[in-house]
PDB file of C-alpha atoms in Angstrom:
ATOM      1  CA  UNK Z   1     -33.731 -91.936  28.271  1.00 44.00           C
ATOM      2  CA  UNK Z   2     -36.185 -89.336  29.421  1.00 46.00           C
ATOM      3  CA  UNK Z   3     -35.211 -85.888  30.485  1.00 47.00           C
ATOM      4  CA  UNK Z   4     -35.134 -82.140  30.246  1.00 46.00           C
ATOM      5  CA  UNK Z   5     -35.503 -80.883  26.521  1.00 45.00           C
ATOM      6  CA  UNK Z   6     -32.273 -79.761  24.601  1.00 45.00           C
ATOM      7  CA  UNK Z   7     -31.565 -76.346  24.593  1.00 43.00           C
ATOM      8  CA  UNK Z   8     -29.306 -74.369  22.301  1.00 44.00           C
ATOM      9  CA  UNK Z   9     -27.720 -71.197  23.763  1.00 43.00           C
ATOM     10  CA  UNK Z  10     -27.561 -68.283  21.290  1.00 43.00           C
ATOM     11  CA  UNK Z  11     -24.357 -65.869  21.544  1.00 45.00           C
ATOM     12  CA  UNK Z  12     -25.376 -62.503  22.229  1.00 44.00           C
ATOM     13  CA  UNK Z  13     -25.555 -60.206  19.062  1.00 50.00           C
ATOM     14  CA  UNK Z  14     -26.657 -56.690  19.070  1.00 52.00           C
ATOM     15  CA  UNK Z  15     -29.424 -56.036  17.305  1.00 55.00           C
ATOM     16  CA  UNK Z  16     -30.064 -54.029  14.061  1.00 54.00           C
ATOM     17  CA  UNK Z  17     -32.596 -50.905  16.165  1.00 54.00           C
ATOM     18  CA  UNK Z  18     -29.308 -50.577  18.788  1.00 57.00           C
ATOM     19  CA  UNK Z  19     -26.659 -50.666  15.863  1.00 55.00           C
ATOM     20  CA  UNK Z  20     -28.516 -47.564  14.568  1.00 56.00           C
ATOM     21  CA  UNK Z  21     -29.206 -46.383  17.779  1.00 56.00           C
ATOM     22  CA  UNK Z  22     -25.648 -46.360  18.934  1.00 57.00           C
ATOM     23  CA  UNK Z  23     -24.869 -44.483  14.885  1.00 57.00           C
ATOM     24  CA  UNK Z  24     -27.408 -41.873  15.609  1.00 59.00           C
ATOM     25  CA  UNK Z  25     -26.219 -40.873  19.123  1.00 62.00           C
ATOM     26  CA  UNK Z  26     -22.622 -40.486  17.244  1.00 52.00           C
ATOM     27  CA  UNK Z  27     -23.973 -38.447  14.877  1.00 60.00           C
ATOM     28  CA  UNK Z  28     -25.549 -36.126  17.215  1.00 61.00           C
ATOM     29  CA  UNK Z  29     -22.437 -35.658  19.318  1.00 57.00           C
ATOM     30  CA  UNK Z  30     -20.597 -35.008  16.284  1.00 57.00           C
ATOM     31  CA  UNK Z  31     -22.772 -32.320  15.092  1.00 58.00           C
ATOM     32  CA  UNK Z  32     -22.737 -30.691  18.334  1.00 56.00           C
ATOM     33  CA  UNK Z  33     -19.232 -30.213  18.724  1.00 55.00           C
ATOM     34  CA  UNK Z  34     -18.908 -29.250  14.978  1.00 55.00           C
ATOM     35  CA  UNK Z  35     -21.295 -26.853  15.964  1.00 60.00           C
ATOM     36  CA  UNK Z  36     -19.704 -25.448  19.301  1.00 60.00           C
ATOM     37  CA  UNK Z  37     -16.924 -24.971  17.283  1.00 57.00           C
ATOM     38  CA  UNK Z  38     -18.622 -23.071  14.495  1.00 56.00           C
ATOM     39  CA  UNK Z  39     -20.339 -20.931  17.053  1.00 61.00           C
ATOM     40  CA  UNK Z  40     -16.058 -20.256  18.294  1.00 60.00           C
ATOM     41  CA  UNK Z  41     -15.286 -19.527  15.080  1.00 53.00           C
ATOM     42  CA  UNK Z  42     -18.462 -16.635  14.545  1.00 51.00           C
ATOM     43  CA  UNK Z  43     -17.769 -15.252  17.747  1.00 52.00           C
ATOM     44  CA  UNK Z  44     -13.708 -14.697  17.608  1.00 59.00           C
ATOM     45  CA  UNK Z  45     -14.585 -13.081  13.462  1.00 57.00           C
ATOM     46  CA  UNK Z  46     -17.568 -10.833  15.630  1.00 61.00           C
ATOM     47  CA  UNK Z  47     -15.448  -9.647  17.958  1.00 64.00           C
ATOM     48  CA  UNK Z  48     -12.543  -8.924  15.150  1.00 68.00           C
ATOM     49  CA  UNK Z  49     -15.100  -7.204  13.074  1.00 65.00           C
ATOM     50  CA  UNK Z  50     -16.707  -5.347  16.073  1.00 55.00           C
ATOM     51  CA  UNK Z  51     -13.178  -4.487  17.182  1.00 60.00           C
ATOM     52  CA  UNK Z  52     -12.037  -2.661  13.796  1.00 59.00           C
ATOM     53  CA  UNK Z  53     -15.251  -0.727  13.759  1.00 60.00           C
ATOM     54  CA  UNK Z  54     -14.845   0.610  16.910  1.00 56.00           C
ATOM     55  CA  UNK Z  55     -11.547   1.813  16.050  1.00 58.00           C
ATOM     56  CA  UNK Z  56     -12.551   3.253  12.964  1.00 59.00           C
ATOM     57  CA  UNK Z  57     -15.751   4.933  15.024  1.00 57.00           C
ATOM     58  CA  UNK Z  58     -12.625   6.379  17.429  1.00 54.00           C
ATOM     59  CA  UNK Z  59     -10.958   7.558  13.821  1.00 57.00           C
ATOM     60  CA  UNK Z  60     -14.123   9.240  12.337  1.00 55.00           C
ATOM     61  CA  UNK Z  61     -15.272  10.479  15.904  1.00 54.00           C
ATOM     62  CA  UNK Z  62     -11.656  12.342  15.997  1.00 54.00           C
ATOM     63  CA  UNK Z  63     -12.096  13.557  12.461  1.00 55.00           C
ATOM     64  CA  UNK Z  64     -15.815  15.044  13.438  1.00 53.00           C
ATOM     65  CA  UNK Z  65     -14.755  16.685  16.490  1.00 54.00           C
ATOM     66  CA  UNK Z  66     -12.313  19.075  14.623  1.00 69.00           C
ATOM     67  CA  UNK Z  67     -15.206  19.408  11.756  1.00 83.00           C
ATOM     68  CA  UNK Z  68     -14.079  17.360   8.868  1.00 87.00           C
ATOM     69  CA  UNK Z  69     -16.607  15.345   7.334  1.00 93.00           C
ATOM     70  CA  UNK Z  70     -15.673  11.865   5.123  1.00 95.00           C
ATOM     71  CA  UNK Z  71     -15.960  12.834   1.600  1.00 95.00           C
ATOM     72  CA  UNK Z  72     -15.851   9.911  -1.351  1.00 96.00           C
ATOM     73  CA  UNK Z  73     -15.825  12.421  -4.814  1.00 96.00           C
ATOM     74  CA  UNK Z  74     -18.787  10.795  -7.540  1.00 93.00           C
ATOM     75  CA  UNK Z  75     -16.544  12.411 -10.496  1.00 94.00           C
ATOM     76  CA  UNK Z  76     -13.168  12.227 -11.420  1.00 92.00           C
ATOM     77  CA  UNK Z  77     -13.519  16.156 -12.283  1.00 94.00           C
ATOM     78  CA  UNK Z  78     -14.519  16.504  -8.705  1.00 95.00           C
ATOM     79  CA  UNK Z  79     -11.838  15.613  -6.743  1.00 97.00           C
ATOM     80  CA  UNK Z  80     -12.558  16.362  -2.505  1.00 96.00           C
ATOM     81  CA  UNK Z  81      -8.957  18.138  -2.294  1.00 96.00           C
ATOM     82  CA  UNK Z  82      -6.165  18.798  -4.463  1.00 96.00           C
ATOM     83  CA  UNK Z  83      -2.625  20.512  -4.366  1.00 97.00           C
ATOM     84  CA  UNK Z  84       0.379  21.289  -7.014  1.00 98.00           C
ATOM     85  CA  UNK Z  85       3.679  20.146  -5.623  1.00 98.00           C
ATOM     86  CA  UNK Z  86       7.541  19.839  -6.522  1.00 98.00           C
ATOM     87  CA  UNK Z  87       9.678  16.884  -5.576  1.00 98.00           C
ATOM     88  CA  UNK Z  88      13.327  17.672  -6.425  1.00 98.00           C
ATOM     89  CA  UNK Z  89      15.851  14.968  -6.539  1.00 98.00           C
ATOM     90  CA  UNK Z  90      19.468  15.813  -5.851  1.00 97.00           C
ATOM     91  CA  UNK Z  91      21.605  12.658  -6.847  1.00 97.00           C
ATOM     92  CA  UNK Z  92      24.983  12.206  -5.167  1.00 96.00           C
ATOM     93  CA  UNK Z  93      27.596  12.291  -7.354  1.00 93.00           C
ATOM     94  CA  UNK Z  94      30.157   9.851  -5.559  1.00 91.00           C
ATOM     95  CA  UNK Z  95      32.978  13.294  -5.713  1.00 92.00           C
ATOM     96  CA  UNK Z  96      31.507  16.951  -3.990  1.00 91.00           C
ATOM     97  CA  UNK Z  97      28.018  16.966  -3.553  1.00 93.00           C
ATOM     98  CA  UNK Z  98      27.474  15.184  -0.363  1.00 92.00           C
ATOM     99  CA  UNK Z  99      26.484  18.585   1.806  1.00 91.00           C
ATOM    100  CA  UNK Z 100      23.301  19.157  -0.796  1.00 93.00           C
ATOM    101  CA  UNK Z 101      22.608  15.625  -2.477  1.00 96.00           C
ATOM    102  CA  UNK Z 102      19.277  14.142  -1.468  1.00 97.00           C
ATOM    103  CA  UNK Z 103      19.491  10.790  -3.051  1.00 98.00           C
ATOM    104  CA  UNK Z 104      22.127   7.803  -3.588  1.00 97.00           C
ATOM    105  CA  UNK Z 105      22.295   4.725  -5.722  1.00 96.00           C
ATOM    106  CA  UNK Z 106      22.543   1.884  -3.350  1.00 96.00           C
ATOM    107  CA  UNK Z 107      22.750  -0.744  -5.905  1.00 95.00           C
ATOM    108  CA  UNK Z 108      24.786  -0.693  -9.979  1.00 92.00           C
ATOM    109  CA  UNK Z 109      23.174  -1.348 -13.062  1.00 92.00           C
ATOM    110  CA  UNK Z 110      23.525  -4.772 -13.852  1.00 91.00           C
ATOM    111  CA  UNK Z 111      25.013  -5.963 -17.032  1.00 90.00           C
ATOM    112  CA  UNK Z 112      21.995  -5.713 -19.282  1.00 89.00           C
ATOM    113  CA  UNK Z 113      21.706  -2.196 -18.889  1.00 88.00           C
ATOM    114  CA  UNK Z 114      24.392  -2.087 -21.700  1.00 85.00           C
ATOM    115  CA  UNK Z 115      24.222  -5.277 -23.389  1.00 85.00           C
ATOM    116  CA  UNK Z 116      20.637  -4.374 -24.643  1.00 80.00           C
ATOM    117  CA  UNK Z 117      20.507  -0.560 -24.832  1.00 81.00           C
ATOM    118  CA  UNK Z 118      24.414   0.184 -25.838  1.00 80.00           C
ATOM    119  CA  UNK Z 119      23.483   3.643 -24.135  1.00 79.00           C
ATOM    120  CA  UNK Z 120      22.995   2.195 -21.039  1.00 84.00           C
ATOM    121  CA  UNK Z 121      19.683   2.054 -19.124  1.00 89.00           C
ATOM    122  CA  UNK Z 122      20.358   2.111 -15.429  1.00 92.00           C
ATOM    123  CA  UNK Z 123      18.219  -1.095 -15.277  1.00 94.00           C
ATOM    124  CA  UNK Z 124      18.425  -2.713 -12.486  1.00 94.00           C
ATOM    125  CA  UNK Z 125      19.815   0.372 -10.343  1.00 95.00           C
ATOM    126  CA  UNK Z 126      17.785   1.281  -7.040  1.00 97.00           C
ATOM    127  CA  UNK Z 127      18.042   4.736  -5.480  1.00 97.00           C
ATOM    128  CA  UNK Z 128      16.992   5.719  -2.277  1.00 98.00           C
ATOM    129  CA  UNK Z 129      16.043   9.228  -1.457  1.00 98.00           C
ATOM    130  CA  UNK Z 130      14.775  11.957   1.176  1.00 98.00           C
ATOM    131  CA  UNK Z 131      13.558  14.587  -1.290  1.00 98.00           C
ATOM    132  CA  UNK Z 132      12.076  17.932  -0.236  1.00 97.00           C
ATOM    133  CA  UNK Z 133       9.155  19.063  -1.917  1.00 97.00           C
ATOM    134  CA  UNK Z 134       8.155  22.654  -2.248  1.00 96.00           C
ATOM    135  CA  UNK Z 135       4.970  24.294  -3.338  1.00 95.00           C
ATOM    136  CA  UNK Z 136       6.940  26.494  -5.616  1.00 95.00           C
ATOM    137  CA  UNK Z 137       9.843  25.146  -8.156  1.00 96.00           C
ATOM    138  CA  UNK Z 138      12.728  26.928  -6.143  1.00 95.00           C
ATOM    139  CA  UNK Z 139      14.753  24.750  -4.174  1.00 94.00           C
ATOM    140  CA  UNK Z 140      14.457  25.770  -0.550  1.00 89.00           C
ATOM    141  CA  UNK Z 141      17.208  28.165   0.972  1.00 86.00           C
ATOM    142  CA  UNK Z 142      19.553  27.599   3.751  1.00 82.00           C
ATOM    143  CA  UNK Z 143      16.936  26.727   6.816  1.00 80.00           C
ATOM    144  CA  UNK Z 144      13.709  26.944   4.910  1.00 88.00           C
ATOM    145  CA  UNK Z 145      11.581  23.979   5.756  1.00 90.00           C
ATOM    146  CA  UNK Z 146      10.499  22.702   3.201  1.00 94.00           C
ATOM    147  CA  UNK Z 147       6.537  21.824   2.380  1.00 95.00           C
ATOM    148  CA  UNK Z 148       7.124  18.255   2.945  1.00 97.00           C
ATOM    149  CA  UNK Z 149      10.217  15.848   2.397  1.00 97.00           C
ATOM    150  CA  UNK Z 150       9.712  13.031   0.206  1.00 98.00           C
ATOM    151  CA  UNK Z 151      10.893  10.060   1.431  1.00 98.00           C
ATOM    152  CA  UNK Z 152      11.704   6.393  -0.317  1.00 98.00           C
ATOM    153  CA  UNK Z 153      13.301   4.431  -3.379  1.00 98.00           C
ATOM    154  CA  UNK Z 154      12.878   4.212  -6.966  1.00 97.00           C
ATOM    155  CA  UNK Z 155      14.642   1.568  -9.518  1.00 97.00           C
ATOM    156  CA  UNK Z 156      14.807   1.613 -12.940  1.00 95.00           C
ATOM    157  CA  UNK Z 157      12.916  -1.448 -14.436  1.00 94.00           C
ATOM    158  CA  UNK Z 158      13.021  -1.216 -18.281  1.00 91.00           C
ATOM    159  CA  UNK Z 159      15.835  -3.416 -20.330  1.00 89.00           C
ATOM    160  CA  UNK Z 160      14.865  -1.364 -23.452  1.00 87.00           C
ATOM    161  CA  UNK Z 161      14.403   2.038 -22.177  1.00 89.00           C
ATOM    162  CA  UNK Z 162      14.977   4.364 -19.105  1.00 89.00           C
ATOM    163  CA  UNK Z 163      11.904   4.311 -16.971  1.00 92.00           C
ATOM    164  CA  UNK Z 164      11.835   3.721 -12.739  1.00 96.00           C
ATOM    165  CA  UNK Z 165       9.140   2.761 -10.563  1.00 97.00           C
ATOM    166  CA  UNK Z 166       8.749   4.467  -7.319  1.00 98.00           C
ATOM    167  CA  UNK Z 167       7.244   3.793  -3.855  1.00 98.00           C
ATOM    168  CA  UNK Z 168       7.488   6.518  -1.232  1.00 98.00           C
ATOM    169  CA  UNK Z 169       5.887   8.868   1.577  1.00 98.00           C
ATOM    170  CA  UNK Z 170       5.321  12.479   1.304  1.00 98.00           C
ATOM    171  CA  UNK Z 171       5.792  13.254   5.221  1.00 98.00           C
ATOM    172  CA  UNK Z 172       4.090  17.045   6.136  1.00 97.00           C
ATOM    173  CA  UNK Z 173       5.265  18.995   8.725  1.00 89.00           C
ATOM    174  CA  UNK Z 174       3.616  22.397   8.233  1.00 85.00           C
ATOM    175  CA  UNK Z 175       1.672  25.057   9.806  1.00 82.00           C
ATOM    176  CA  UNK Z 176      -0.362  24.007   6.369  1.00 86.00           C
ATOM    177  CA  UNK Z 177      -0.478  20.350   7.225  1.00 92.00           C
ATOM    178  CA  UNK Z 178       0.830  17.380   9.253  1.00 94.00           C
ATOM    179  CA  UNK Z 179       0.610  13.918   8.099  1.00 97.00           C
ATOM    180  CA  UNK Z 180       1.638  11.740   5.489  1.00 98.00           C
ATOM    181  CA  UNK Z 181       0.326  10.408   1.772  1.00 98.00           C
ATOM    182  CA  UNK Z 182       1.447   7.174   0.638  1.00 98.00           C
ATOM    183  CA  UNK Z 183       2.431   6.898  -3.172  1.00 98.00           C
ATOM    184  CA  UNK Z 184       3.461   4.637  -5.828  1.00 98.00           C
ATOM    185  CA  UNK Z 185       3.595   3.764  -9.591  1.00 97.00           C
ATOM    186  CA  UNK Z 186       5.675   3.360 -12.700  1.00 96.00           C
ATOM    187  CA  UNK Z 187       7.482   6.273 -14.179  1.00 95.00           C
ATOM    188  CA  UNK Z 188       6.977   5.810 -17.337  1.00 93.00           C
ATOM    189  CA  UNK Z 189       9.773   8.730 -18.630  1.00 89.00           C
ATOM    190  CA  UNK Z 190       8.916   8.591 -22.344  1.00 88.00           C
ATOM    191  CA  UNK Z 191       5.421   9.523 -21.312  1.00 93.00           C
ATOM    192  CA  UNK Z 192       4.563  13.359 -21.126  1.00 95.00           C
ATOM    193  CA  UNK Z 193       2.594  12.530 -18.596  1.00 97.00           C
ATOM    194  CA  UNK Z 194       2.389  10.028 -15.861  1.00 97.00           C
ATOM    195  CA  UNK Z 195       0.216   8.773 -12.993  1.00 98.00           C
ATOM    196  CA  UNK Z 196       0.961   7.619  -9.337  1.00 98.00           C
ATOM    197  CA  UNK Z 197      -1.483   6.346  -6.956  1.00 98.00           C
ATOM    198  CA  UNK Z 198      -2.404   7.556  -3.744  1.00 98.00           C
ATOM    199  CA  UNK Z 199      -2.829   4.348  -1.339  1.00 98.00           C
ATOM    200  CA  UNK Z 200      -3.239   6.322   1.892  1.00 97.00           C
ATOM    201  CA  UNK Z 201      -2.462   8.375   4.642  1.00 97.00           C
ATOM    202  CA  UNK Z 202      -2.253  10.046   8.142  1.00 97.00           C
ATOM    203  CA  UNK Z 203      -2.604  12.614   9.824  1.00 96.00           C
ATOM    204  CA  UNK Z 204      -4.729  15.620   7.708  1.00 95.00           C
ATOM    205  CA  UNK Z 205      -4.629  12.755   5.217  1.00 97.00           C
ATOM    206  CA  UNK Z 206      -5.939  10.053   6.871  1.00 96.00           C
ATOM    207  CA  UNK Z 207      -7.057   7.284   5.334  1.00 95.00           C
ATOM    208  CA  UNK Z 208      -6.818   9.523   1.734  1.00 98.00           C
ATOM    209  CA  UNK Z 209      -6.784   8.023  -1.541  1.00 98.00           C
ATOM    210  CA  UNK Z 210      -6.711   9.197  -5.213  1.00 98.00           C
ATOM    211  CA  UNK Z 211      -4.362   9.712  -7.816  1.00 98.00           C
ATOM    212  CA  UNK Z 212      -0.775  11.841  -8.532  1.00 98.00           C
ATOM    213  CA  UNK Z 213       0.101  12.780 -12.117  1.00 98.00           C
ATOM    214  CA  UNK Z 214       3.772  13.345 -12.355  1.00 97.00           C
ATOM    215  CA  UNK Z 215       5.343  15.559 -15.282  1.00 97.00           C
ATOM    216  CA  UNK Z 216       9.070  15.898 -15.617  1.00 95.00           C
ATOM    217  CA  UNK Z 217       9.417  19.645 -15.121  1.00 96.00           C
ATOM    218  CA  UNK Z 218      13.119  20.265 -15.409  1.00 96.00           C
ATOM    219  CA  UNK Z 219      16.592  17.382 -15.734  1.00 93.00           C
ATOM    220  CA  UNK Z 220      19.822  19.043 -15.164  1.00 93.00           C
ATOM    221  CA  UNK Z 221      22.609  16.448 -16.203  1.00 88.00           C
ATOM    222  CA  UNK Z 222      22.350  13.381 -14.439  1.00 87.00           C
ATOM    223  CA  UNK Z 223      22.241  14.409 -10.538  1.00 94.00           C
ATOM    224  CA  UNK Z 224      19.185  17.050 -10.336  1.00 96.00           C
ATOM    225  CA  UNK Z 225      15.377  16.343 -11.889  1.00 96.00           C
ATOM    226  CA  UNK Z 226      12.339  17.997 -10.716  1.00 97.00           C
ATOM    227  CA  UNK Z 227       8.838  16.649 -10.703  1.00 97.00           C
ATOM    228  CA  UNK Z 228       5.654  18.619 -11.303  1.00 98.00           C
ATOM    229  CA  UNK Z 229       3.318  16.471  -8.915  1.00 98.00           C
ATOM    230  CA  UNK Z 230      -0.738  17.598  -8.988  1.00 98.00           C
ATOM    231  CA  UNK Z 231      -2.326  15.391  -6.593  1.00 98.00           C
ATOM    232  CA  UNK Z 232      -6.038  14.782  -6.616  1.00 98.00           C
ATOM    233  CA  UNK Z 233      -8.069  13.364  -3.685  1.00 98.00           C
ATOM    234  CA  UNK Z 234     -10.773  11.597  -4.108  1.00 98.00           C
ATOM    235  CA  UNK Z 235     -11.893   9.766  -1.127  1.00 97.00           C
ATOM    236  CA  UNK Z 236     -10.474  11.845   2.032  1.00 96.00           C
ATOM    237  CA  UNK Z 237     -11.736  13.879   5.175  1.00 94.00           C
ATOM    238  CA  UNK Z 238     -12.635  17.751   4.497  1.00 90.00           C
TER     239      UNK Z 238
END
């Protein structure tokens, strides 16, 4: 029988140029958020970074108006600023020296301290202290201010041996100076010599760093030492 042709509908399949189309527009809309996000990311580390140079543009504009100058020494023989001080340390001795002690254990020796070294070692002992310093070996007299209190902990950290490492502030409060230094290192007490570093300051001493080398100048028993302490500079304002 005659009639119209026969025809075969075709489901409707997206074609290859759309498929990549569709990728492509994808694409782009994921690199343009990635990069919005980026460009966040720059502009919150700019304004951090523009932030901390404007505040230390306030700390060097406050150093300039008084006339000090930033100073970073090229030689180790050249230090920008230096001073010779003495830290005394005035251990209390649990019975009648509370009115003039300085310093207190506030932890024992633990059991190695003996069991290696039969002399004991103090290892493992942490002492906290508020130490004057002076400019001149005598302990200060009755209401002399001292040149500037030092002010932190030491422990002794040596199984074999007695040696301590210390962390602590030297806090000035002079017609000579008002600020603080930062030190810390090993005190390495078989060593003549010995060196602490200066990791920064305040005040006169702001933003100072450099070194400290520490000689044992005097030990009286177990409950007084003083400590020759010559402090170089060598990046500071002057």
């Amino acid at each position: 029988m005659g009639g119209a042709p026969h025809r075969e509908e075709k489901n409707a399949q997206p074609s290859t140029l759309s498929i990549i189309a569709f990728i492509m527009r994808v694409s782009f809309l994921k690199a343009a958020l990635l990069d919005n996000k980026m460009q966040g990311l720059i502009a919150t580390a700019s304004s951090r970074i523009v932030l901390a140079m404007f505040l230390l543009g306030l700390a060097a504009g406050a150093a300039a108006a008084d006339g000090r100058r930033w100073h970073v020494s090229s030689s180790p023989e050249e230090p920008c600023k230096k001073m010779t001080l003495y830290y005394h340390d005035i251990l209390y001795n649990g019975v009648n020296n509370s009115a003039n002690a300085t310093a207190a254990p506030a932890t024992k020796p633990t059991a190695l301290s003996t069991v290696i070294n039969p002399n004991g070692t103090y290892f493992g002992m942490l002492v906290v202290f508020d130490d004057p310093v002076t400019v001149g070996k005598a302990l200060p007299v009755a209401g002399e201010e001292p040149a500037a209190r030092a002010q932190g902990f030491y422990f002794y950290n040596m199984k074999q041996t007695t040696s301590a490492w210390f962390a602590f502030t030297l806090v000035f409060n002079s017609t000579e100076s008002k600020g603080t230094l930062n030190l810390m290192g090993a005190d390495l007490m078989d060593e003549k010599t010995r060196d602490f570093s200066v990791v920064g300051g305040t005040g006169d001493f702001f933003m100072a760093r450099g070194i400290a080398t520490i000689r044992t100048d005097v030990i009286e028993g177990f409950y007084y030492f003083r400590l020759q302490m010559d402090i170089k500079l060598y990046e500071c304002y002057v």
